[in-house]
mmCIF file of C-alpha atoms and ligand atoms in Angstrom:
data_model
loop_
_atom_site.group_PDB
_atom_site.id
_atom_site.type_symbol
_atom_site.label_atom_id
_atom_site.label_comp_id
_atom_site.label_asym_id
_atom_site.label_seq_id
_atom_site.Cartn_x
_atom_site.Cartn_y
_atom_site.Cartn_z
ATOM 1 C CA UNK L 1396 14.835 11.798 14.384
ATOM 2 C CA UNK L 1397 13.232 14.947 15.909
ATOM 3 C CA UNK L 1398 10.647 15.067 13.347
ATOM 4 C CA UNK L 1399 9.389 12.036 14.960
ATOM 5 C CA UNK L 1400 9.561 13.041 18.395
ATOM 6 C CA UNK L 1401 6.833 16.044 17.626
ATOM 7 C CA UNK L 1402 4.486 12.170 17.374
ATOM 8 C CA UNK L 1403 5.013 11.086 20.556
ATOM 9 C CA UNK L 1404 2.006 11.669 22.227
ATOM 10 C CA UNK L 1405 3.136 12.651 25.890
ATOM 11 C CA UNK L 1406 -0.130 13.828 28.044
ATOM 12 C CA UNK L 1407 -3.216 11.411 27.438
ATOM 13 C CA UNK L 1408 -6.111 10.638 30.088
ATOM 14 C CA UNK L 1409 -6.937 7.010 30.486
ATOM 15 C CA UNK L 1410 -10.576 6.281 29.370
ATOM 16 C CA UNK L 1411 -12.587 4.428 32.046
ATOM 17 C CA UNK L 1412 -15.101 2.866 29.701
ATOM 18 C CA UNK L 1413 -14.683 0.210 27.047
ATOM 19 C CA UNK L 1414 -15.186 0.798 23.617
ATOM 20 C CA UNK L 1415 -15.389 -0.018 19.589
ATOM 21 C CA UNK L 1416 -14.313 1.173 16.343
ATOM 22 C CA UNK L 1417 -14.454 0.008 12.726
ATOM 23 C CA UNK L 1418 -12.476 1.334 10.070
ATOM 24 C CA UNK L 1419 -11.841 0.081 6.443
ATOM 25 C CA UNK L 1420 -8.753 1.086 4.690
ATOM 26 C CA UNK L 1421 -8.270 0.612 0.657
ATOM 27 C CA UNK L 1422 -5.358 -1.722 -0.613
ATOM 28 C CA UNK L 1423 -3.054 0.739 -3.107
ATOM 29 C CA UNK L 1424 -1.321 0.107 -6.550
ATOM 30 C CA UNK L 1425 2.356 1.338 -6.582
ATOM 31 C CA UNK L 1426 3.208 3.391 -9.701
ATOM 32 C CA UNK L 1427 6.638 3.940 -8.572
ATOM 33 C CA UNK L 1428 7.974 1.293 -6.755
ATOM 34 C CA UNK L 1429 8.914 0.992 -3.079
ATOM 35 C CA UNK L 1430 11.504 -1.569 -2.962
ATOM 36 C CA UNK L 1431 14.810 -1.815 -0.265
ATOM 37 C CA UNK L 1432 14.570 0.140 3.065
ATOM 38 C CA UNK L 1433 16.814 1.497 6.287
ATOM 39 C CA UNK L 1434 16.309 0.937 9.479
ATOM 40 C CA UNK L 1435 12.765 1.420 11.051
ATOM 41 C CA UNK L 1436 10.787 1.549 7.656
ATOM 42 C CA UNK L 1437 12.605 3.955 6.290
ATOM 43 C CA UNK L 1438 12.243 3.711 2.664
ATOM 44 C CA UNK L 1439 15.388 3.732 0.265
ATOM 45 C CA UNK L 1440 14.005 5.512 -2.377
ATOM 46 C CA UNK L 1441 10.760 7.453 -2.722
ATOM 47 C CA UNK L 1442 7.522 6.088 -3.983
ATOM 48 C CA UNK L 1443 3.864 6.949 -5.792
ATOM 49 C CA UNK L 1444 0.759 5.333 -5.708
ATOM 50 C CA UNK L 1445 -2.458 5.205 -6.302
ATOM 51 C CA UNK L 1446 -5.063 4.360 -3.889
ATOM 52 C CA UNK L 1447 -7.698 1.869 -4.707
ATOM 53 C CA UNK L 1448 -11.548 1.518 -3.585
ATOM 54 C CA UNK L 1449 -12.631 -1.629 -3.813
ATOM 55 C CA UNK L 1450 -9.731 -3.945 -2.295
ATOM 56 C CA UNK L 1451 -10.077 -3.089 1.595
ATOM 57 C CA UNK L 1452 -10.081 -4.184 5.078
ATOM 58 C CA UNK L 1453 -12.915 -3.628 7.873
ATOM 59 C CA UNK L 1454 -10.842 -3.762 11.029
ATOM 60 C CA UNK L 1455 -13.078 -3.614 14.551
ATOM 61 C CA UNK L 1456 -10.844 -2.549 17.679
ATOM 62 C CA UNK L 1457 -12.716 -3.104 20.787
ATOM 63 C CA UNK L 1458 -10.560 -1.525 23.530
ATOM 64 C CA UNK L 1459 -10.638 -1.732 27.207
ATOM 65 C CA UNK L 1460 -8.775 -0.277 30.224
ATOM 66 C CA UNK L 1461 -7.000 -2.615 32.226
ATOM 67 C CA UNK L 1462 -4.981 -1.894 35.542
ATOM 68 C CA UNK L 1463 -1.261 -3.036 34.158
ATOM 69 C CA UNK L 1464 0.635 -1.834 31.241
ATOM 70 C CA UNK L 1465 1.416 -4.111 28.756
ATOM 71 C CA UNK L 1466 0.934 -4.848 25.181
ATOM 72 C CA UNK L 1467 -2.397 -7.013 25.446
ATOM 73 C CA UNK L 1468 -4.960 -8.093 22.889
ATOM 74 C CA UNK L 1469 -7.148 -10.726 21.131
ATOM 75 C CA UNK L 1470 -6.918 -11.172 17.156
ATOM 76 C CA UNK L 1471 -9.560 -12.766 14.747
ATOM 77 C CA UNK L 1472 -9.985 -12.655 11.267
ATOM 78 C CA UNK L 1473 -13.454 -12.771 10.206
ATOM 79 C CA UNK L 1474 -14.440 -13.582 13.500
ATOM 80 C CA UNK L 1475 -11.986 -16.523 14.087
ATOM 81 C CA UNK L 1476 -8.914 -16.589 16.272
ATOM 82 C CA UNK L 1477 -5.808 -16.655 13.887
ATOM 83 C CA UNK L 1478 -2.738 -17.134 15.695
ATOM 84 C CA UNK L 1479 -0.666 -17.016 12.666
ATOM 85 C CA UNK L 1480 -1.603 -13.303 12.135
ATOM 86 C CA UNK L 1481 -0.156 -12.494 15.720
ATOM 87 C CA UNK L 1482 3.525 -12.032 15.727
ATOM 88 C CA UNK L 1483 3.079 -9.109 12.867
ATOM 89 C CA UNK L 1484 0.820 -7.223 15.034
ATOM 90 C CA UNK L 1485 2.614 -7.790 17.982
ATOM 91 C CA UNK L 1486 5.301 -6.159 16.173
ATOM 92 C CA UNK L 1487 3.435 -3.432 15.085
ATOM 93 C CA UNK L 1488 2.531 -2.266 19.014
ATOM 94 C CA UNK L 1489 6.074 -2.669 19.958
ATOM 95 C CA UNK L 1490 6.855 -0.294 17.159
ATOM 96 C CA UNK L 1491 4.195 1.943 18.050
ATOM 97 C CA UNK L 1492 4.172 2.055 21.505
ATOM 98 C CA UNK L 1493 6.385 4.732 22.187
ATOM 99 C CA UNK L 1494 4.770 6.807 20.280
ATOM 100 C CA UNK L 1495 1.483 5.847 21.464
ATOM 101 C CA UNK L 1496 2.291 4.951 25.291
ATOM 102 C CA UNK L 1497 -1.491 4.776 25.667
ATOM 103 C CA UNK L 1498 -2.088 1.689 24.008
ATOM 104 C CA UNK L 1499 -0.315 0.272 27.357
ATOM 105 C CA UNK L 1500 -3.817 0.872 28.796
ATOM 106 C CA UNK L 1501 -5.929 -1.373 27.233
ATOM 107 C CA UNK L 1502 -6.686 -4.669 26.148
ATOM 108 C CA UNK L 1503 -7.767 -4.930 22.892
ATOM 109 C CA UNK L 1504 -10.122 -7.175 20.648
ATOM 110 C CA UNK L 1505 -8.952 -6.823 16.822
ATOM 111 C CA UNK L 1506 -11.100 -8.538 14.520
ATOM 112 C CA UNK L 1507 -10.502 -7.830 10.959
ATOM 113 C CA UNK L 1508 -12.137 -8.923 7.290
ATOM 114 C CA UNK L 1509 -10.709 -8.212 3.839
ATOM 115 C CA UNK L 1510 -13.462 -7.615 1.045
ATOM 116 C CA UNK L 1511 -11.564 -8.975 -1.320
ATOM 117 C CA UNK L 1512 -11.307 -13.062 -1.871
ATOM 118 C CA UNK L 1513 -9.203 -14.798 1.324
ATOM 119 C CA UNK L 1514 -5.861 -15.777 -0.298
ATOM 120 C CA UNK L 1515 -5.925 -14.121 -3.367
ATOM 121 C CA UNK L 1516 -2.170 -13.189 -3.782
ATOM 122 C CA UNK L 1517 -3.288 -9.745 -2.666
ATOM 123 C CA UNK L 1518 -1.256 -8.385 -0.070
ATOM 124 C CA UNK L 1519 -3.496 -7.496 2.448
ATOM 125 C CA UNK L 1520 -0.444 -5.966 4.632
ATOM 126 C CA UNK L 1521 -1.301 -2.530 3.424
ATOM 127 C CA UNK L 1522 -4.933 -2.016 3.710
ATOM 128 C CA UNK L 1523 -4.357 -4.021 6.770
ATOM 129 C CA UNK L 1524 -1.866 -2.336 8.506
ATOM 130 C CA UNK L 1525 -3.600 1.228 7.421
ATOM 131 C CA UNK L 1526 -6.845 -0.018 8.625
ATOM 132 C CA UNK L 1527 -5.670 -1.023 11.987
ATOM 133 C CA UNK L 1528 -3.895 2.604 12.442
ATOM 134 C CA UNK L 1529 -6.999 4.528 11.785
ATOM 135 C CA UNK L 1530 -8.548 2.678 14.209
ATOM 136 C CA UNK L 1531 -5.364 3.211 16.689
ATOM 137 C CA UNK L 1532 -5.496 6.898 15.805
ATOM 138 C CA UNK L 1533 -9.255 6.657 16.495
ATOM 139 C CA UNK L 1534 -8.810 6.076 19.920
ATOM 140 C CA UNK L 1535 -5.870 8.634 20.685
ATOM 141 C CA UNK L 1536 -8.187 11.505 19.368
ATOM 142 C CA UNK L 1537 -10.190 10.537 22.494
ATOM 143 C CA UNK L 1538 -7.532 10.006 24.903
ATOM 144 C CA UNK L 1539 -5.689 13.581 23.438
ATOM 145 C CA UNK L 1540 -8.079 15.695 21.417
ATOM 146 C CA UNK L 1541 -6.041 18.591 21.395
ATOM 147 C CA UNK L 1542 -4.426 17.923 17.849
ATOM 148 C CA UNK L 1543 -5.177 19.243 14.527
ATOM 149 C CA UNK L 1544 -6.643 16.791 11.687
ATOM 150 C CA UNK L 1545 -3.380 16.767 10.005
ATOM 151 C CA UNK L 1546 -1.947 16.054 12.528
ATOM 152 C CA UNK L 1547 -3.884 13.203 12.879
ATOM 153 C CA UNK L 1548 -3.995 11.989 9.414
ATOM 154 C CA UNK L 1549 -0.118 12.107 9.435
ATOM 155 C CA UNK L 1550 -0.054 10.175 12.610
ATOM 156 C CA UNK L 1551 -2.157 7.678 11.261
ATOM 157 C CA UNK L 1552 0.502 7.194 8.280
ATOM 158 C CA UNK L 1553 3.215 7.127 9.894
ATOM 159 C CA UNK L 1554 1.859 4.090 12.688
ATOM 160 C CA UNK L 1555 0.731 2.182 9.585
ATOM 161 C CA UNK L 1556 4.443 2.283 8.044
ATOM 162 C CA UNK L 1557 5.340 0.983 10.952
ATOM 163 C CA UNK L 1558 3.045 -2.051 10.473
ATOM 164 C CA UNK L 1559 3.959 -2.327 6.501
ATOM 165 C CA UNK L 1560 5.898 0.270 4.365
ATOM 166 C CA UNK L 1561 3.509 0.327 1.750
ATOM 167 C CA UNK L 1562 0.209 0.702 4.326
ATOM 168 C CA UNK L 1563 0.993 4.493 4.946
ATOM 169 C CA UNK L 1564 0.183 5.391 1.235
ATOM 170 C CA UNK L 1565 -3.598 3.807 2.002
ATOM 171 C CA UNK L 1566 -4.389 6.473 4.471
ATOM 172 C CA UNK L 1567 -5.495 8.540 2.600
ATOM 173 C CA UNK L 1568 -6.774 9.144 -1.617
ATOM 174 C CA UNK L 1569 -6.387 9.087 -4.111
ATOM 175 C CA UNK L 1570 -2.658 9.481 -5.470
ATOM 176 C CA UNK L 1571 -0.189 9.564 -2.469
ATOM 177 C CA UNK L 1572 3.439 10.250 -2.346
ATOM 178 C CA UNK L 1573 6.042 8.769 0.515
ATOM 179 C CA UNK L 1574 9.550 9.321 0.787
ATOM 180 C CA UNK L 1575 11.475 12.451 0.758
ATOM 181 C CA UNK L 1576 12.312 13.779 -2.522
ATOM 182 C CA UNK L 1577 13.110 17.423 -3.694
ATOM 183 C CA UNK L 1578 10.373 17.091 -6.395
ATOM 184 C CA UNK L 1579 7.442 16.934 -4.558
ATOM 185 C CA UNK L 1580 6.997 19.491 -1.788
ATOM 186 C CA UNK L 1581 6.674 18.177 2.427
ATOM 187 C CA UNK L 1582 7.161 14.426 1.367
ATOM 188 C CA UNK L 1583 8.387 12.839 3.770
ATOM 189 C CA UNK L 1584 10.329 9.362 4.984
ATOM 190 C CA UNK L 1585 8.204 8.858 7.954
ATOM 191 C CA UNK L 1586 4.332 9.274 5.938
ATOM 192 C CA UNK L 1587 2.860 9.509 2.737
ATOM 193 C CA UNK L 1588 1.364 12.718 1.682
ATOM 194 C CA UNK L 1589 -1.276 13.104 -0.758
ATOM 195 C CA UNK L 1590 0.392 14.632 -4.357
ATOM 196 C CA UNK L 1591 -0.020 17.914 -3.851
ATOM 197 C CA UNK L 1592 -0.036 18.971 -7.533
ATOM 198 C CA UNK L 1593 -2.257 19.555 -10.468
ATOM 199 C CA UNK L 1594 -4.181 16.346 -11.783
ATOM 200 C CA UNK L 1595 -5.390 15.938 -15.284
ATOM 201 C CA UNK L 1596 -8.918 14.736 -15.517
ATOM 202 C CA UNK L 1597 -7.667 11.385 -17.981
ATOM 203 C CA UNK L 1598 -6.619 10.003 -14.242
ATOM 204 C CA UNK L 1599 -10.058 10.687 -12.214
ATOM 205 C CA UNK L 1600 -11.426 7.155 -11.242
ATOM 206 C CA UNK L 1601 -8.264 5.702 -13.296
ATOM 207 C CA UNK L 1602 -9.108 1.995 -13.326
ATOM 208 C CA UNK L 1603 -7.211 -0.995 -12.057
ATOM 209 C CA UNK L 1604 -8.548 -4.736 -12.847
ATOM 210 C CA UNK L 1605 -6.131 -7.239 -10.655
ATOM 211 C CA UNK L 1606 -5.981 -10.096 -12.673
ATOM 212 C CA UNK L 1607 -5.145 -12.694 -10.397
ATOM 213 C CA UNK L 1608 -2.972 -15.276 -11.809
ATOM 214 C CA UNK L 1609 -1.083 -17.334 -9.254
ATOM 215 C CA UNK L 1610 -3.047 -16.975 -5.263
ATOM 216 C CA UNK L 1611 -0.368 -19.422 -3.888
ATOM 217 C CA UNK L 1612 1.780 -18.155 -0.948
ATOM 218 C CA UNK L 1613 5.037 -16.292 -2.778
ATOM 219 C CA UNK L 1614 8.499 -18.150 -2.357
ATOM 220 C CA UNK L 1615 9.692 -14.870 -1.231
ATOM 221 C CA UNK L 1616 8.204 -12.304 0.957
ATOM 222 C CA UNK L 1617 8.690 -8.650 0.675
ATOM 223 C CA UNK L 1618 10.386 -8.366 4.196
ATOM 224 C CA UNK L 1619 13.339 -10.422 2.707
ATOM 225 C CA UNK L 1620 13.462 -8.930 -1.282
ATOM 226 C CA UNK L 1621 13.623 -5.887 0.721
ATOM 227 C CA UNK L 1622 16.539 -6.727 2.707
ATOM 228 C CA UNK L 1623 18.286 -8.418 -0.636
ATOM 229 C CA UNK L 1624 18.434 -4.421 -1.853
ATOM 230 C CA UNK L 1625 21.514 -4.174 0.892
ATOM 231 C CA UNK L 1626 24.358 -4.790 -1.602
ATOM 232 C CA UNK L 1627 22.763 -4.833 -4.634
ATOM 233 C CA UNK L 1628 24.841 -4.206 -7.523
ATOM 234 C CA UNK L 1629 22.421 -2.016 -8.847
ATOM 235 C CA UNK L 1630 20.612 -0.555 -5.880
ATOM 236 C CA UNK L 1631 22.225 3.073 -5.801
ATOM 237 C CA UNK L 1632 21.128 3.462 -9.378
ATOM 238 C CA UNK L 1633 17.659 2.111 -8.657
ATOM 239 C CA UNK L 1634 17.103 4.036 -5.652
ATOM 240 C CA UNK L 1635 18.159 7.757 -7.960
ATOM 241 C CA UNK L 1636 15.623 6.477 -10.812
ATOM 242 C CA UNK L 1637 13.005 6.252 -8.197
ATOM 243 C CA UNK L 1638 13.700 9.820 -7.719
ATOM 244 C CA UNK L 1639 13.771 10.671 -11.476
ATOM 245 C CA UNK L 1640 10.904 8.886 -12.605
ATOM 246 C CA UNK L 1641 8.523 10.476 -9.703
ATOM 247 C CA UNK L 1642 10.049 14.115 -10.974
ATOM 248 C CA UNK L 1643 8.744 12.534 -14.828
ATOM 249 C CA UNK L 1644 5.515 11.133 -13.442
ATOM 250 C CA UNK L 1645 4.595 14.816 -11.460
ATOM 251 C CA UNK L 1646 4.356 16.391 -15.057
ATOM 252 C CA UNK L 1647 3.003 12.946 -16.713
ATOM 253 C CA UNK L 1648 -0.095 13.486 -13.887
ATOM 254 C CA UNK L 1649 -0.185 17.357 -15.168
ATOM 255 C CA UNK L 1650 -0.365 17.067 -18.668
ATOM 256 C CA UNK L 1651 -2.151 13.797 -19.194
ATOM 257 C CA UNK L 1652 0.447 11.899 -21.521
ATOM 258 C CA UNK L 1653 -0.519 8.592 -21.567
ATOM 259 C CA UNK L 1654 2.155 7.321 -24.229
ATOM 260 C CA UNK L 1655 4.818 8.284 -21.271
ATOM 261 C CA UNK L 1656 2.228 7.381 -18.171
ATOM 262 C CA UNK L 1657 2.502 3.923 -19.850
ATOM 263 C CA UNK L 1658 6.502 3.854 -20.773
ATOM 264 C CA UNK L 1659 6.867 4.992 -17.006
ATOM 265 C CA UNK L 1660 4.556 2.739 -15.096
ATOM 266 C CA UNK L 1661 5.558 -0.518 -17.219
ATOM 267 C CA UNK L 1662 9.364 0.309 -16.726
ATOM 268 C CA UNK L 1663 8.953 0.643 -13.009
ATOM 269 C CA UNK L 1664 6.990 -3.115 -12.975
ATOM 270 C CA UNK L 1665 9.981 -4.577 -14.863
ATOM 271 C CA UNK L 1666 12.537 -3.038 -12.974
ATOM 272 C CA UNK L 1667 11.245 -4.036 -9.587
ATOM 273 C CA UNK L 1668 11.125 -7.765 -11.044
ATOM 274 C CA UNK L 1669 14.850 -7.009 -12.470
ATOM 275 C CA UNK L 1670 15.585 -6.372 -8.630
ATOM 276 C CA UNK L 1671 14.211 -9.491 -7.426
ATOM 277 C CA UNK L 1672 15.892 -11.326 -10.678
ATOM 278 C CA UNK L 1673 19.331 -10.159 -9.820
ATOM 279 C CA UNK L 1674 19.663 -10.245 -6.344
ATOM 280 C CA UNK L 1675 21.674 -12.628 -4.362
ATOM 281 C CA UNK L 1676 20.272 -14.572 -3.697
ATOM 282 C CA UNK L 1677 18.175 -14.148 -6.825
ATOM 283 C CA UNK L 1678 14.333 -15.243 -6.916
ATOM 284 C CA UNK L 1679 11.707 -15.038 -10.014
ATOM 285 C CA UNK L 1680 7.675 -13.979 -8.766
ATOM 286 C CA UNK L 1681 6.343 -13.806 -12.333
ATOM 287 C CA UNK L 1682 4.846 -16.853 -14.107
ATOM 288 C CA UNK L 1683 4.488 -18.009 -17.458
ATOM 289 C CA UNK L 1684 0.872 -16.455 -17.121
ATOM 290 C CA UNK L 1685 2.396 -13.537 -16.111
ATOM 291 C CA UNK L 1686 4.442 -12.618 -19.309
ATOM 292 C CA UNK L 1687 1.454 -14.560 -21.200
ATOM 293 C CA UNK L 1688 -0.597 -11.161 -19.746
ATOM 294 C CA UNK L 1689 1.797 -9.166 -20.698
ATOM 295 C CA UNK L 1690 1.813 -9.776 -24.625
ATOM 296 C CA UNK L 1691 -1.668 -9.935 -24.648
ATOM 297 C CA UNK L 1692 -1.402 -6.119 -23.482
ATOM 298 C CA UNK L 1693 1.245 -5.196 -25.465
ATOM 299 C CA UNK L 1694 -0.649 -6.713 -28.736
ATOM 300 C CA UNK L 1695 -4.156 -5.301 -27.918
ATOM 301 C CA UNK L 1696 -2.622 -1.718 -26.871
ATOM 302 C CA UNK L 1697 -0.869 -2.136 -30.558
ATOM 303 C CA UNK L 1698 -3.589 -2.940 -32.504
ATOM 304 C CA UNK L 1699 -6.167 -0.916 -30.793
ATOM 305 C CA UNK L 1700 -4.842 2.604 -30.060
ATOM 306 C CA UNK L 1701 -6.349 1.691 -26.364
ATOM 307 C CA UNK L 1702 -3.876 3.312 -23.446
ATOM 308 C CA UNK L 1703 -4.223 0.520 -21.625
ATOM 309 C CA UNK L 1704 -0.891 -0.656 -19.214
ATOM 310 C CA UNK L 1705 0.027 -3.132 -16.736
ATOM 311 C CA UNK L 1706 2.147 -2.796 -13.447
ATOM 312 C CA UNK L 1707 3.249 -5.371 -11.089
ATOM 313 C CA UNK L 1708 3.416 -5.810 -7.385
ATOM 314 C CA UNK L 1709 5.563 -8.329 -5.722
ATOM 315 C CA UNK L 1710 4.075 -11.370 -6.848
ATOM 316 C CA UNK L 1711 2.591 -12.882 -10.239
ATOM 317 C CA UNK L 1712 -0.617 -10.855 -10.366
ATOM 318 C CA UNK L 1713 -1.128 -8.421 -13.091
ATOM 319 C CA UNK L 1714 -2.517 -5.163 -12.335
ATOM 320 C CA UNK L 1715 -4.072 -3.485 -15.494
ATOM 321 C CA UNK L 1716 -4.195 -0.192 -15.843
ATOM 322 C CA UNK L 1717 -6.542 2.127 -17.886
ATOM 323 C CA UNK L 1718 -8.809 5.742 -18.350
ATOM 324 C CA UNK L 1719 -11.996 4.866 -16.948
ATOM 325 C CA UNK L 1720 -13.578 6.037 -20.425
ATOM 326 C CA UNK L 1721 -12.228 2.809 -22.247
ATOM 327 C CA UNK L 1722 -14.109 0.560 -19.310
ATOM 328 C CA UNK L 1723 -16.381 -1.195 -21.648
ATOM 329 C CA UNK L 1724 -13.359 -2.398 -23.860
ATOM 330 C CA UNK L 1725 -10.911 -3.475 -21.727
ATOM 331 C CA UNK L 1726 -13.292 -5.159 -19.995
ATOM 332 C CA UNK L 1727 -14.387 -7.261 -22.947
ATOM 333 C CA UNK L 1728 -10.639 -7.789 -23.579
ATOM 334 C CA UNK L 1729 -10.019 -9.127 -20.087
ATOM 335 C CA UNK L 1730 -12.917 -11.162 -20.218
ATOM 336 C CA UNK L 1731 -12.149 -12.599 -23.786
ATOM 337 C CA UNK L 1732 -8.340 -12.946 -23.599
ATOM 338 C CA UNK L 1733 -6.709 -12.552 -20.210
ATOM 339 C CA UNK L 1734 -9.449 -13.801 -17.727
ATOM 340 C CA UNK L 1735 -8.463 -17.682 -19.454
ATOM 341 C CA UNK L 1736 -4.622 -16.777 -18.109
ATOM 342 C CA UNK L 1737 -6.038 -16.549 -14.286
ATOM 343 C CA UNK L 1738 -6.475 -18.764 -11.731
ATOM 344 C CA UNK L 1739 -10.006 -19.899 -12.183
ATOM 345 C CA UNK L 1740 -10.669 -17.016 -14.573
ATOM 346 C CA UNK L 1741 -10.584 -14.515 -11.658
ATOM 347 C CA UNK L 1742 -9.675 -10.910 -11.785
ATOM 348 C CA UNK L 1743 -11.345 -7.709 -9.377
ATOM 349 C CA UNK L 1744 -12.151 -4.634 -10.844
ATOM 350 C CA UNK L 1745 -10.894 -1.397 -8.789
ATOM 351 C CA UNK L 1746 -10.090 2.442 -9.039
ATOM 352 C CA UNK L 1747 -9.061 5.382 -8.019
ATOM 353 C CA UNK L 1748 -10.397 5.679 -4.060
ATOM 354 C CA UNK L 1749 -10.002 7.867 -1.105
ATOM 355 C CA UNK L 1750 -8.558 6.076 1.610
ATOM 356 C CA UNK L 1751 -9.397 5.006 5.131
ATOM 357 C CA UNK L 1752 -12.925 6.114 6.247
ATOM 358 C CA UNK L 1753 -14.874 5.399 9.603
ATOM 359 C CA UNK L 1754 -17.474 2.849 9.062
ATOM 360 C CA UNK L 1755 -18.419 2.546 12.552
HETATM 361 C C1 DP6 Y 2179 6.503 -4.274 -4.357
HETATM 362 O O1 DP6 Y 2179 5.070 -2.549 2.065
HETATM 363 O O2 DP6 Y 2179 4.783 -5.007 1.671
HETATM 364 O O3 DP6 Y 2179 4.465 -3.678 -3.301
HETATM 365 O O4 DP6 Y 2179 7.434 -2.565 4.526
HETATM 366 O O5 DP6 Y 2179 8.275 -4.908 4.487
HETATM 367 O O6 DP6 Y 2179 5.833 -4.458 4.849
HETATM 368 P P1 DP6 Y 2179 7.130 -3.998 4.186
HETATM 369 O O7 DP6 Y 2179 6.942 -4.127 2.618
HETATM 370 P P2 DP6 Y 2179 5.693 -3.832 1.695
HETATM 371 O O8 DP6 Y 2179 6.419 -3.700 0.275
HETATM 372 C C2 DP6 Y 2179 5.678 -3.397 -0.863
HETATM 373 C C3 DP6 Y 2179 6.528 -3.487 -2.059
HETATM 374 C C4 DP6 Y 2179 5.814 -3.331 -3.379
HETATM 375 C C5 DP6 Y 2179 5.999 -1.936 -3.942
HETATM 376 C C6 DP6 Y 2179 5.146 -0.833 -3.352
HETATM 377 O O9 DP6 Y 2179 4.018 -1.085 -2.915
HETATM 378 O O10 DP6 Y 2179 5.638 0.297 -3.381
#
């Protein structure tokens, strides 16, 4: 734990002014699945994603000083009180607040938007929780400027795992790497850190269209499908795959192989689904429209040569994956075949992004 005790931010001065910031913070696609976790968001096994552009939240934190310490603040989203937002954020400043002591000082006003349609079955929790941290990390750069910018950017990932495992890997672009493993150099279990190796160019503004085929609220959340990886019968296997398949994907990202991109990326969907599917107790998130998607890949890929894949999250929507060069196409094939699998034809087109920026 001493790593995280260099976080702890010690001397601060109390600002005497009020104040406002606005951040948005991208949603992210896991390639290699985060899925069971230790105590204090620790994950079990290491994972890989890839940061997205379009799907984001614009969080505003208003902030001002107050005489008593306590954890204190107003929450709206788009501009509406929403109580049933509250106990996760309250959370998320207990987590924080010893390693932010200064957010003791203020009461704050959090009002928050997501670009992308309320309800959608997209978890919001990441670009969120990474949203709100930028803005947290925001105001400590005023109350203790005397850190580096890595510092700061690490800080920033490691408050938003805090709020939601998966929220630290939208901190930054545009593939990001969380969870210590020996094949990728300074990851770590406490943030994500962007993948520090070579890139081909078949990946720059790699495209993800979220076809959105069930928006309902999921039967299971990922808090508890997390906690059903505790005695797993297959857990300790699943957690050293995680390991082997990011050591695969490092020279998949180097030399451009799509045959094995795919072979990796649709193996790691299906296995986090095999989790859910044999866990006790076990739970199904996919729907017939789901595996319905799925052929409908598998057939077009077939007859068209196209290196298009899918991956899942945890819930029915299909992400679809593809080289930004075969655009036109796949979106004609999404439109033709798999839009009519959706709820009300709906699906959001994304890629590749860069993480959370100021848009003060
Ligand atoms: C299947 O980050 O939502 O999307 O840490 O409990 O908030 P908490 O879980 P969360 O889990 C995401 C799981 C996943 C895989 C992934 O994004 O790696």
């Amino acid at each position: 734990m001493n790593a995280l005790h260099t976080f702890k931010t010690i001397n601060y001065t109390k600002l005497t002014n009020s104040g406002t910031f606005t951040f948005a913070a991208p949603s992210n696609i896991a390639l290699v699945k985060y899925w069971g976790k230790k105590q204090n968001q620790i994950p079990a096994n290491p994972s890989l994603s890839f940061t997205l552009k379009n799907c984001k939240t614009i969080t505003k934190l208003q902030y001002q000083p107050k005489a008593e310490k306590n954890i204190s603040f107003d929450l709206l989203f788009e501009g509406q009180v929403k109580e049933s937002f509250r106990p996760k954020i309250q959370k998320y400043f207990e987590r924080i607040q010893d390693l932010c002591p200064y957010i003791l000082d203020y009461h704050f006003k959090i009002d928050t938007q997501n670009t992308f349609p309320h309800s959608s079955g997209i978890a919001s929790s990441a670009s969120g929780m990474a949203a709100l941290s930028a803005t947290i990390i925001a105001l400590e750069k005023l109350v203790n400027p005397n850190q580096t910018e890595a510092f700061y950017l690490q800080k920033a990932s490691l408050l938003a795992r805090l709020g939601s495992g998966s929220a630290c890997r939208s901190i930054k672009g545009n593939i990001v790497v969380w969870g210590e493993t020996d094949s990728i150099e300074n990851s770590s279990d406490f943030f994500g850190v962007t993948f520090p190796y070579e890139v081909n160019n078949i990946f720059n503004n790699y495209q993800d269209t979220i076809l959105l085929v069930d928006k309902g609220e999921k039967q299971v959340s990922s808090t508890v499908g997390h906690d059903l990886m505790h005695n797993h019968p297959f857990a300790e296997r699943r957690f050293k795959q995680a390991h082997e398949n990011i050591q695969q994907l490092k020279d998949i990202l180097k030399t451009g192989n799509l045959t094995e991109f795919i072979a990796l990326v649709e193996s790691e969907a299906l296995t986090l689904h095999a989790m859910m599917m044999t866990s006790t107790p076990y739970f199904i998130l996919m729907k017939p429209n789901t595996l319905e998607i799925i052929n409908e890949i598998w057939k077009f890929r077939e007859s068209t040569k196209i290196p298009v894949c899918f991956t899942l999250d945890a819930g029915a929507n299909v992400h679809v994956l593809y080289p930004e060069k075969y655009k036109i196409s796949v979106t004609e094939f999404i439109t033709n075949t798999l839009a009519k699998h959706c709820q009300n034809n709906q699906f959001i087109h994304d890629e590749m992004g860069n993480g959370a920026e100021n848009v003060s």
